[in-house]
Coordinates of C-alpha atoms in Angstrom, one line a residue:
G21 CA -13.9 -38.2 -7.6
G22 CA -12.3 -35.0 -8.8
L23 CA -10.0 -34.6 -5.7
I24 CA -6.8 -34.6 -7.7
T25 CA -8.0 -31.9 -10.2
A26 CA -9.4 -29.8 -7.4
T27 CA -6.1 -30.0 -5.5
K28 CA -4.1 -29.0 -8.6
E29 CA -6.4 -26.0 -9.3
A30 CA -6.3 -24.9 -5.7
A31 CA -2.5 -25.0 -5.8
R32 CA -2.5 -22.9 -9.0
A33 CA -4.8 -20.4 -7.3
G34 CA -2.4 -20.4 -4.3
V35 CA 0.4 -19.4 -6.7
R36 CA -1.7 -16.5 -8.0
Q37 CA -2.4 -15.4 -4.5
A38 CA 1.3 -15.4 -3.7
D39 CA 2.0 -13.4 -6.9
A40 CA -0.6 -10.9 -5.9
E41 CA 0.7 -10.5 -2.4
L42 CA 4.2 -10.0 -3.8
A43 CA 2.9 -7.3 -6.2
A44 CA 1.1 -5.6 -3.4
S45 CA 4.2 -5.6 -1.3
A46 CA 6.2 -4.1 -4.1
D47 CA 3.6 -1.4 -4.7
L48 CA 3.7 -0.5 -1.0
T49 CA 7.5 -0.3 -1.0
V50 CA 7.5 2.0 -4.0
L51 CA 4.8 4.2 -2.4
R52 CA 6.8 4.4 0.8
L53 CA 10.0 5.3 -1.1
V54 CA 8.2 8.1 -3.1
Q55 CA 6.7 9.5 0.1
A56 CA 10.0 9.4 1.9
Y57 CA 12.0 10.9 -1.0
F58 CA 9.7 13.8 -1.8
G59 CA 8.8 14.1 1.9
Q60 CA 12.4 15.0 2.6
Q61 CA 12.3 17.6 -0.2
L62 CA 9.2 19.1 1.2
A63 CA 10.6 19.1 4.7
A64 CA 13.7 20.9 3.4
Q65 CA 11.5 23.7 1.8
V66 CA 9.5 24.0 5.0
L67 CA 12.7 24.4 7.0
Q68 CA 14.0 27.1 4.6
V69 CA 10.7 29.1 4.8
S70 CA 10.7 28.7 8.6
T71 CA 14.3 29.9 8.8
E72 CA 13.5 33.0 6.7
N73 CA 10.4 33.6 8.8
R74 CA 12.3 33.3 12.1
D75 CA 15.1 35.6 10.9
G76 CA 12.5 38.1 9.6
F77 CA 10.7 38.2 12.9
E78 CA 14.0 38.6 14.8
R79 CA 14.8 41.7 12.8
H80 CA 11.2 43.0 13.3
F81 CA 11.7 42.4 17.1
Q82 CA 15.0 44.3 17.2
D83 CA 13.3 47.2 15.4
A84 CA 10.4 47.1 17.8
L85 CA 12.9 47.4 20.7
K86 CA 14.3 50.6 19.1
F87 CA 10.9 52.0 18.5
E88 CA 9.9 51.3 22.1
R89 CA 13.0 53.1 23.4
E90 CA 12.2 56.1 21.2
G91 CA 8.6 56.1 22.2
F92 CA 7.1 55.3 18.8
I93 CA 5.3 52.1 20.1
S94 CA 4.0 51.0 23.4
K95 CA 5.3 48.1 25.5
A96 CA 2.2 46.1 24.6
Q97 CA 2.9 46.5 20.9
R98 CA 6.5 45.4 21.5
L99 CA 5.3 42.4 23.4
Q100 CA 3.0 41.4 20.5
V101 CA 6.1 41.4 18.2
Q102 CA 8.0 39.4 20.8
V103 CA 5.2 36.7 21.0
A104 CA 5.2 36.5 17.2
R105 CA 9.0 36.1 17.2
D106 CA 8.8 33.3 19.7
A107 CA 6.1 31.6 17.7
A108 CA 8.4 31.8 14.6
Q109 CA 11.2 30.3 16.6
R110 CA 9.0 27.4 17.7
Q111 CA 7.9 26.8 14.2
Y112 CA 11.6 26.8 13.0
E113 CA 12.5 24.2 15.7
R114 CA 9.6 22.0 14.7
A115 CA 10.5 22.2 11.0
A116 CA 14.2 21.4 11.8
G117 CA 13.1 18.3 13.7
E118 CA 10.7 17.2 11.0
Y119 CA 13.5 17.6 8.4
E120 CA 15.9 15.5 10.4
N121 CA 13.2 12.8 10.8
A122 CA 12.6 12.9 7.1
R123 CA 16.4 12.5 6.4
I124 CA 16.5 9.5 8.8
S125 CA 13.5 7.9 7.3
L126 CA 14.8 8.0 3.7
T127 CA 18.3 6.8 4.8
Q128 CA 16.9 3.9 6.7
L129 CA 14.5 3.0 4.0
L130 CA 17.3 2.7 1.4
K131 CA 19.6 1.0 4.0
E132 CA 22.3 3.6 3.5
K133 CA 24.8 4.7 6.1
A134 CA 25.1 8.3 5.0
P135 CA 22.2 10.7 4.6
I136 CA 20.6 11.0 1.1
N137 CA 20.5 14.3 -0.8
P138 CA 17.6 14.0 -3.3
T139 CA 18.2 15.7 -6.6
S140 CA 14.7 15.5 -8.2
P141 CA 12.8 18.6 -7.2
L142 CA 9.2 18.7 -6.1
F143 CA 6.8 19.1 -9.0
V144 CA 3.1 19.6 -9.8
N145 CA 1.5 18.0 -12.8
T146 CA -0.7 20.8 -14.1
A147 CA -2.1 18.9 -17.1
P148 CA -5.8 18.0 -16.8
L149 CA -6.4 14.5 -15.5
E150 CA -8.0 11.8 -17.5
P151 CA -11.7 11.0 -16.6
A152 CA -12.1 9.3 -13.3
S153 CA -13.8 6.4 -14.9
E154 CA -10.4 5.5 -16.6
F155 CA -8.7 5.4 -13.3
V156 CA -11.4 3.3 -11.7
E157 CA -11.2 0.8 -14.6
S158 CA -7.4 0.6 -14.3
A159 CA -7.6 0.1 -10.6
L160 CA -10.2 -2.7 -10.8
A161 CA -8.0 -4.4 -13.5
N162 CA -4.6 -4.1 -11.8
Q163 CA -5.1 -3.8 -8.1
P164 CA -3.1 -6.7 -6.4
E165 CA -5.5 -6.9 -3.5
L166 CA -8.4 -7.8 -5.9
R167 CA -6.2 -10.4 -7.6
K168 CA -5.4 -11.9 -4.2
L169 CA -9.1 -12.1 -3.2
S170 CA -9.9 -13.6 -6.6
A171 CA -7.3 -16.3 -6.1
M172 CA -8.7 -17.0 -2.6
R173 CA -12.2 -17.3 -4.1
D174 CA -10.8 -19.8 -6.6
Q175 CA -9.2 -21.8 -3.8
A176 CA -12.5 -21.8 -1.9
S177 CA -14.3 -23.0 -5.1
Q178 CA -11.9 -25.8 -5.5
G179 CA -12.3 -26.6 -1.8
V180 CA -16.0 -27.2 -2.4
K181 CA -15.1 -29.7 -5.2
A182 CA -12.6 -31.4 -2.9
V183 CA -15.2 -31.9 -0.2
Q184 CA -17.7 -33.1 -2.7
A185 CA -15.1 -35.6 -3.9
T186 CA -15.3 -37.3 -0.5
Q187 CA -18.9 -38.3 -1.4
K188 CA -17.9 -39.9 -4.6
P189 CA -16.2 -43.3 -5.2
K190 CA -12.5 -43.3 -5.9
V191 CA -11.3 -45.3 -8.9
Y192 CA -7.7 -46.4 -9.1
G193 CA -5.5 -48.7 -11.2
F194 CA -2.5 -50.7 -10.1
A195 CA 0.1 -52.9 -11.7
E196 CA 3.2 -54.9 -10.7
Y197 CA 5.9 -56.7 -12.6
N198 CA 8.4 -59.1 -11.2
L199 CA 11.9 -58.4 -12.6
N200 CA 13.5 -61.3 -10.7
Q201 CA 11.4 -64.2 -11.9
D202 CA 14.1 -66.8 -11.5
D203 CA 14.1 -66.5 -7.7
A204 CA 10.3 -66.1 -7.4
L205 CA 8.2 -68.8 -5.8
L206 CA 5.8 -70.7 -8.0
I207 CA 2.8 -69.1 -6.3
E208 CA 4.1 -65.6 -7.0
P209 CA 2.8 -64.2 -10.3
D210 CA 5.1 -62.6 -12.9
W211 CA 2.8 -59.6 -13.3
I212 CA -0.4 -58.3 -11.9
V213 CA -2.7 -55.6 -13.2
G214 CA -6.0 -54.5 -11.8
L215 CA -8.6 -51.8 -11.2
G216 CA -10.0 -50.9 -7.9
V217 CA -12.9 -48.8 -6.5
H218 CA -13.0 -47.3 -3.0
Y219 CA -16.1 -45.8 -1.5
T220 CA -16.8 -44.8 2.1
L221 CA -20.2 -46.0 3.3
L222 CA -19.9 -44.8 6.9
S223 CA -17.9 -41.8 8.1
G224 CA -17.5 -40.1 11.4
L225 CA -17.8 -36.7 9.6
N226 CA -21.0 -35.2 8.3
R227 CA -20.0 -34.8 4.7
G228 CA -23.1 -32.8 3.9
K229 CA -22.2 -30.2 6.5
A230 CA -18.6 -30.2 5.3
V231 CA -19.8 -29.3 1.8
S232 CA -22.1 -26.6 3.2
A233 CA -19.2 -25.1 5.2
A234 CA -17.0 -25.1 2.1
R235 CA -19.7 -23.3 0.1
Q236 CA -20.0 -20.7 2.9
R237 CA -16.3 -20.0 2.6
Q238 CA -16.7 -19.6 -1.2
T239 CA -19.6 -17.2 -0.5
Q240 CA -17.6 -15.2 1.9
A241 CA -14.8 -14.8 -0.6
E242 CA -17.3 -13.6 -3.2
L243 CA -18.7 -11.0 -0.8
A244 CA -15.1 -9.9 0.1
I245 CA -14.4 -9.3 -3.6
G246 CA -17.6 -7.2 -3.9
A247 CA -16.8 -5.1 -0.9
A248 CA -13.2 -4.6 -2.0
R249 CA -14.3 -3.5 -5.5
T250 CA -16.7 -1.0 -3.9
A251 CA -14.0 0.4 -1.6
L252 CA -11.5 0.6 -4.4
E253 CA -13.9 2.5 -6.6
T254 CA -14.6 4.9 -3.7
L255 CA -10.9 5.5 -2.9
T256 CA -10.0 6.0 -6.6
L257 CA -12.8 8.6 -7.1
R258 CA -11.8 10.3 -3.9
A259 CA -8.1 10.4 -4.9
H260 CA -9.0 11.8 -8.3
R261 CA -11.0 14.6 -6.7
Q262 CA -8.2 15.4 -4.3
V263 CA -5.7 15.7 -7.2
E264 CA -8.0 18.1 -9.1
I265 CA -8.5 20.2 -5.9
A266 CA -4.7 20.2 -5.3
Q267 CA -4.1 21.4 -8.9
R268 CA -6.6 24.3 -8.5
Q269 CA -5.2 25.3 -5.1
F270 CA -1.7 25.3 -6.6
A271 CA -2.8 27.6 -9.3
L272 CA -4.5 29.9 -6.8
L273 CA -1.4 30.0 -4.6
A274 CA 0.7 31.0 -7.5
T275 CA -1.6 34.0 -8.0
N276 CA -1.3 34.8 -4.2
I277 CA 2.5 34.7 -4.4
E278 CA 2.5 37.2 -7.3
A279 CA 0.2 39.5 -5.2
A280 CA 2.5 39.1 -2.2
R281 CA 5.6 40.0 -4.2
E282 CA 3.8 43.1 -5.5
N283 CA 2.8 44.0 -1.9
L284 CA 6.3 43.5 -0.7

């Protein structure tokens, strides 16, 4: 009644689902590696800036003590510098802790015993991005989660056919040949061949409701795919905008750095 075909197709869909889950796991692992690798690079730069900031405020504080002794500034002004110095010290300690955590994360992720020293520097891709529609199209075509949901939908579709097969007659053939005819009894045939039909007239299960439940699972899978596609489009468009904003902010910060150098 189509049960064998439905079972085979469901098994093939199960393989596709497993392949998609494997691809999703690989993508997540690569993403975690990239974040940990450049996260350590970023933490190192933050620590360097925090160290310079702390040392600068320490010099400023020492100068403030001298100014206070000579009467050039008041005690309140010196206290303001001291508060700023202490805040810079706290920022340095926080940056040192985050850098150490970043080193530990990358080391553990790569299953290494010694800390890793990344050599690829941080970078910014300043080239204009392709249109967002191209990213959305690529995401919808290659995202493993969608392939997984599609495979689950196919399994649910074959599940409907498998349940429907229970309402149909099963046809089977059989054959037998006796290889030891000399020792066989006279009433035992040398060979038998036949065709059989099996059909369940009465069943303890409501097969109509079973088909309805299988179709509901198929509908749920279809709705899940639609929701996932919508969410993926939204996330892709949001990521595209975030990258464009980051590029513009980076360009503006470069201008600010030049102004700060001139002011210094």
